[in-house]
Amino acid sequence: MEKCEGILTEAIGRLVGDITCVRMRTQTDVEVSREKGIRPLLLWLEEDGDALRGAVIADRIVGRAAAFLAVFGGASAVYGEVMSSGAVSVLEEAGLLYSYGTCTERIINRKGDGPCPMEQAVADVTDPAQAVRILHAKVLG
C-alpha cells in the first residue's frame, strides 16, 4: 500500500499546466495526456488492454465514467482533483485506493449548464464492462 501511495503522490504532482491525466506504474513507466474528459483512459485501454493494470491514475475530474474505466482496466489507485460521490461509490465497491481534492455530488458538462453526458450514460450501470462498452461507443464510436 505504501508504494502505491508514493507513486500516487508522484502522479498527482505531474498534473501541472495542461496535463489532464497521468497514468503511472513506476517513476519510469509514466504516460501523460492533454486530452479532455475520459478520452485518455479510453485511448490507453484501446491501445493496450493492460495499460491501466496496476497503475495509479491522477486526473483533473473523476466521475463514475472514469471510475468504471479505472476499475475495468485494473488500476490500483485513483486521484481526482474533483471527484463525484458516484465515483467514490464505484471505487469503494471495487476496493480501489482513492483520494481527491474536492468531492462533489455530480460532474457537470463543459458548458456548465447540465450534467456531464458521460456520467448520464453510465448513471444506472453497475457493471464496469458494460460501462466501458457504453463509453467506448459514445466517445470513440
C-alpha positions as protocol buffer text, in pm:
chain_id: "A"
residue {
  index: 1
  type: MET
  ca { x: 0 y: 0 z: 0 }
}
residue {
  index: 2
  type: GLU
  ca { x: 281 y: 247 z: 84 }
}
residue {
  index: 3
  type: LYS
  ca { x: 443 y: 200 z: -259 }
}
residue {
  index: 4
  type: CYS
  ca { x: 108 y: 269 z: -427 }
}
residue {
  index: 5
  type: GLU
  ca { x: 56 y: 581 z: -217 }
}
residue {
  index: 6
  type: GLY
  ca { x: 406 y: 708 z: -303 }
}
residue {
  index: 7
  type: ILE
  ca { x: 350 y: 660 z: -675 }
}
residue {
  index: 8
  type: LEU
  ca { x: 6 y: 820 z: -646 }
}
residue {
  index: 9
  type: THR
  ca { x: 163 y: 1125 z: -482 }
}
residue {
  index: 10
  type: GLU
  ca { x: 414 y: 1147 z: -769 }
}
residue {
  index: 11
  type: ALA
  ca { x: 138 y: 1111 z: -1028 }
}
residue {
  index: 12
  type: ILE
  ca { x: -60 y: 1390 z: -862 }
}
residue {
  index: 13
  type: GLY
  ca { x: 250 y: 1609 z: -877 }
}
residue {
  index: 14
  type: ARG
  ca { x: 261 y: 1562 z: -1254 }
}
residue {
  index: 15
  type: LEU
  ca { x: -86 y: 1717 z: -1302 }
}
residue {
  index: 16
  type: VAL
  ca { x: 58 y: 2055 z: -1396 }
}
residue {
  index: 17
  type: GLY
  ca { x: -10 y: 2302 z: -1675 }
}
residue {
  index: 18
  type: ASP
  ca { x: -222 y: 2150 z: -1947 }
}
residue {
  index: 19
  type: ILE
  ca { x: -168 y: 1789 z: -1834 }
}
residue {
  index: 20
  type: THR
  ca { x: -515 y: 1648 z: -1767 }
}
residue {
  index: 21
  type: CYS
  ca { x: -443 y: 1285 z: -1680 }
}
residue {
  index: 22
  type: VAL
  ca { x: -145 y: 1080 z: -1561 }
}
residue {
  index: 23
  type: ARG
  ca { x: -102 y: 701 z: -1571 }
}
residue {
  index: 24
  type: MET
  ca { x: 193 y: 583 z: -1365 }
}
residue {
  index: 25
  type: ARG
  ca { x: 330 y: 247 z: -1255 }
}
residue {
  index: 26
  type: THR
  ca { x: 686 y: 345 z: -1164 }
}
residue {
  index: 27
  type: GLN
  ca { x: 898 y: 657 z: -1195 }
}
residue {
  index: 28
  type: THR
  ca { x: 998 y: 548 z: -1545 }
}
residue {
  index: 29
  type: ASP
  ca { x: 666 y: 395 z: -1657 }
}
residue {
  index: 30
  type: VAL
  ca { x: 459 y: 711 z: -1694 }
}
residue {
  index: 31
  type: GLU
  ca { x: 214 y: 838 z: -1954 }
}
residue {
  index: 32
  type: VAL
  ca { x: 54 y: 1181 z: -1951 }
}
residue {
  index: 33
  type: SER
  ca { x: -230 y: 1320 z: -2158 }
}
residue {
  index: 34
  type: ARG
  ca { x: -362 y: 1659 z: -2253 }
}
residue {
  index: 35
  type: GLU
  ca { x: -690 y: 1513 z: -2380 }
}
residue {
  index: 36
  type: LYS
  ca { x: -1009 y: 1617 z: -2204 }
}
residue {
  index: 37
  type: GLY
  ca { x: -1268 y: 1405 z: -2029 }
}
residue {
  index: 38
  type: ILE
  ca { x: -1238 y: 1028 z: -2027 }
}
residue {
  index: 39
  type: ARG
  ca { x: -1054 y: 1015 z: -2361 }
}
residue {
  index: 40
  type: PRO
  ca { x: -710 y: 949 z: -2209 }
}
residue {
  index: 41
  type: LEU
  ca { x: -832 y: 643 z: -2020 }
}
residue {
  index: 42
  type: LEU
  ca { x: -1029 y: 511 z: -2319 }
}
residue {
  index: 43
  type: LEU
  ca { x: -736 y: 563 z: -2558 }
}
residue {
  index: 44
  type: TRP
  ca { x: -488 y: 395 z: -2324 }
}
residue {
  index: 45
  type: LEU
  ca { x: -722 y: 97 z: -2287 }
}
residue {
  index: 46
  type: GLU
  ca { x: -777 y: 80 z: -2663 }
}
residue {
  index: 47
  type: GLU
  ca { x: -402 y: 88 z: -2736 }
}
residue {
  index: 48
  type: ASP
  ca { x: -321 y: -175 z: -2474 }
}
residue {
  index: 49
  type: GLY
  ca { x: -586 y: -356 z: -2272 }
}
residue {
  index: 50
  type: ASP
  ca { x: -338 y: -381 z: -1983 }
}
residue {
  index: 51
  type: ALA
  ca { x: -232 y: -14 z: -1992 }
}
residue {
  index: 52
  type: LEU
  ca { x: -405 y: 63 z: -1661 }
}
residue {
  index: 53
  type: ARG
  ca { x: -333 y: -269 z: -1487 }
}
residue {
  index: 54
  type: GLY
  ca { x: -158 y: -197 z: -1157 }
}
residue {
  index: 55
  type: ALA
  ca { x: -121 y: 170 z: -1241 }
}
residue {
  index: 56
  type: VAL
  ca { x: -220 y: 473 z: -1044 }
}
residue {
  index: 57
  type: ILE
  ca { x: -434 y: 732 z: -1221 }
}
residue {
  index: 58
  type: ALA
  ca { x: -432 y: 1102 z: -1141 }
}
residue {
  index: 59
  type: ASP
  ca { x: -695 y: 1304 z: -1325 }
}
residue {
  index: 60
  type: ARG
  ca { x: -842 y: 1653 z: -1310 }
}
residue {
  index: 61
  type: ILE
  ca { x: -1202 y: 1523 z: -1288 }
}
residue {
  index: 62
  type: VAL
  ca { x: -1314 y: 1174 z: -1189 }
}
residue {
  index: 63
  type: GLY
  ca { x: -1679 y: 1082 z: -1215 }
}
residue {
  index: 64
  type: ARG
  ca { x: -1850 y: 743 z: -1238 }
}
residue {
  index: 65
  type: ALA
  ca { x: -1740 y: 705 z: -1601 }
}
residue {
  index: 66
  type: ALA
  ca { x: -1368 y: 748 z: -1525 }
}
residue {
  index: 67
  type: ALA
  ca { x: -1401 y: 534 z: -1212 }
}
residue {
  index: 68
  type: PHE
  ca { x: -1555 y: 249 z: -1414 }
}
residue {
  index: 69
  type: LEU
  ca { x: -1270 y: 273 z: -1668 }
}
residue {
  index: 70
  type: ALA
  ca { x: -1010 y: 258 z: -1389 }
}
residue {
  index: 71
  type: VAL
  ca { x: -1180 y: -41 z: -1228 }
}
residue {
  index: 72
  type: PHE
  ca { x: -1222 y: -224 z: -1559 }
}
residue {
  index: 73
  type: GLY
  ca { x: -859 y: -154 z: -1652 }
}
residue {
  index: 74
  type: GLY
  ca { x: -727 y: -290 z: -1323 }
}
residue {
  index: 75
  type: ALA
  ca { x: -583 y: 33 z: -1184 }
}
residue {
  index: 76
  type: SER
  ca { x: -460 y: 15 z: -825 }
}
residue {
  index: 77
  type: ALA
  ca { x: -541 y: 372 z: -718 }
}
residue {
  index: 78
  type: VAL
  ca { x: -719 y: 682 z: -846 }
}
residue {
  index: 79
  type: TYR
  ca { x: -690 y: 1051 z: -759 }
}
residue {
  index: 80
  type: GLY
  ca { x: -925 y: 1322 z: -882 }
}
residue {
  index: 81
  type: GLU
  ca { x: -876 y: 1691 z: -821 }
}
residue {
  index: 82
  type: VAL
  ca { x: -1256 y: 1684 z: -835 }
}
residue {
  index: 83
  type: MET
  ca { x: -1431 y: 1352 z: -774 }
}
residue {
  index: 84
  type: SER
  ca { x: -1801 y: 1277 z: -767 }
}
residue {
  index: 85
  type: SER
  ca { x: -1966 y: 1085 z: -487 }
}
residue {
  index: 86
  type: GLY
  ca { x: -2074 y: 836 z: -756 }
}
residue {
  index: 87
  type: ALA
  ca { x: -1710 y: 775 z: -844 }
}
residue {
  index: 88
  type: VAL
  ca { x: -1631 y: 721 z: -476 }
}
residue {
  index: 89
  type: SER
  ca { x: -1903 y: 453 z: -463 }
}
residue {
  index: 90
  type: VAL
  ca { x: -1766 y: 275 z: -772 }
}
residue {
  index: 91
  type: LEU
  ca { x: -1408 y: 282 z: -641 }
}
residue {
  index: 92
  type: GLU
  ca { x: -1508 y: 170 z: -291 }
}
residue {
  index: 93
  type: GLU
  ca { x: -1716 y: -116 z: -431 }
}
residue {
  index: 94
  type: ALA
  ca { x: -1410 y: -233 z: -628 }
}
residue {
  index: 95
  type: GLY
  ca { x: -1175 y: -190 z: -331 }
}
residue {
  index: 96
  type: LEU
  ca { x: -950 y: 63 z: -506 }
}
residue {
  index: 97
  type: LEU
  ca { x: -745 y: 312 z: -312 }
}
residue {
  index: 98
  type: TYR
  ca { x: -863 y: 664 z: -397 }
}
residue {
  index: 99
  type: SER
  ca { x: -828 y: 1023 z: -289 }
}
residue {
  index: 100
  type: TYR
  ca { x: -950 y: 1359 z: -409 }
}
residue {
  index: 101
  type: GLY
  ca { x: -908 y: 1731 z: -367 }
}
residue {
  index: 102
  type: THR
  ca { x: -1281 y: 1807 z: -372 }
}
residue {
  index: 103
  type: CYS
  ca { x: -1577 y: 1571 z: -363 }
}
residue {
  index: 104
  type: THR
  ca { x: -1893 y: 1684 z: -538 }
}
residue {
  index: 105
  type: GLU
  ca { x: -2239 y: 1539 z: -578 }
}
residue {
  index: 106
  type: ARG
  ca { x: -2218 y: 1538 z: -959 }
}
residue {
  index: 107
  type: ILE
  ca { x: -1994 y: 1625 z: -1251 }
}
residue {
  index: 108
  type: ILE
  ca { x: -2129 y: 1894 z: -1482 }
}
residue {
  index: 109
  type: ASN
  ca { x: -2077 y: 1933 z: -1857 }
}
residue {
  index: 110
  type: ARG
  ca { x: -1816 y: 2164 z: -2008 }
}
residue {
  index: 111
  type: LYS
  ca { x: -2074 y: 2438 z: -2071 }
}
residue {
  index: 112
  type: GLY
  ca { x: -2165 y: 2430 z: -1704 }
}
residue {
  index: 113
  type: ASP
  ca { x: -2535 y: 2410 z: -1774 }
}
residue {
  index: 114
  type: GLY
  ca { x: -2615 y: 2046 z: -1700 }
}
residue {
  index: 115
  type: PRO
  ca { x: -2484 y: 1705 z: -1606 }
}
residue {
  index: 116
  type: CYS
  ca { x: -2185 y: 1550 z: -1782 }
}
residue {
  index: 117
  type: PRO
  ca { x: -2308 y: 1334 z: -2070 }
}
residue {
  index: 118
  type: MET
  ca { x: -2062 y: 1055 z: -1981 }
}
residue {
  index: 119
  type: GLU
  ca { x: -2200 y: 1046 z: -1628 }
}
residue {
  index: 120
  type: GLN
  ca { x: -2554 y: 1030 z: -1765 }
}
residue {
  index: 121
  type: ALA
  ca { x: -2455 y: 744 z: -1995 }
}
residue {
  index: 122
  type: VAL
  ca { x: -2349 y: 524 z: -1701 }
}
residue {
  index: 123
  type: ALA
  ca { x: -2581 y: 658 z: -1431 }
}
residue {
  index: 124
  type: ASP
  ca { x: -2772 y: 330 z: -1394 }
}
residue {
  index: 125
  type: VAL
  ca { x: -2484 y: 95 z: -1477 }
}
residue {
  index: 126
  type: THR
  ca { x: -2324 y: -126 z: -1212 }
}
residue {
  index: 127
  type: ASP
  ca { x: -2101 y: -349 z: -1429 }
}
residue {
  index: 128
  type: PRO
  ca { x: -1764 y: -195 z: -1530 }
}
residue {
  index: 129
  type: ALA
  ca { x: -1751 y: -397 z: -1855 }
}
residue {
  index: 130
  type: GLN
  ca { x: -2093 y: -269 z: -1959 }
}
residue {
  index: 131
  type: ALA
  ca { x: -1987 y: 87 z: -1871 }
}
residue {
  index: 132
  type: VAL
  ca { x: -1676 y: 56 z: -2087 }
}
residue {
  index: 133
  type: ARG
  ca { x: -1880 y: -65 z: -2385 }
}
residue {
  index: 134
  type: ILE
  ca { x: -2121 y: 227 z: -2349 }
}
residue {
  index: 135
  type: LEU
  ca { x: -1846 y: 485 z: -2303 }
}
residue {
  index: 136
  type: HIS
  ca { x: -1633 y: 349 z: -2587 }
}
residue {
  index: 137
  type: ALA
  ca { x: -1930 y: 370 z: -2825 }
}
residue {
  index: 138
  type: LYS
  ca { x: -2013 y: 725 z: -2713 }
}
residue {
  index: 139
  type: VAL
  ca { x: -1659 y: 866 z: -2732 }
}
residue {
  index: 140
  type: LEU
  ca { x: -1466 y: 660 z: -2985 }
}
residue {
  index: 141
  type: GLY
  ca { x: -1755 y: 525 z: -3190 }
}
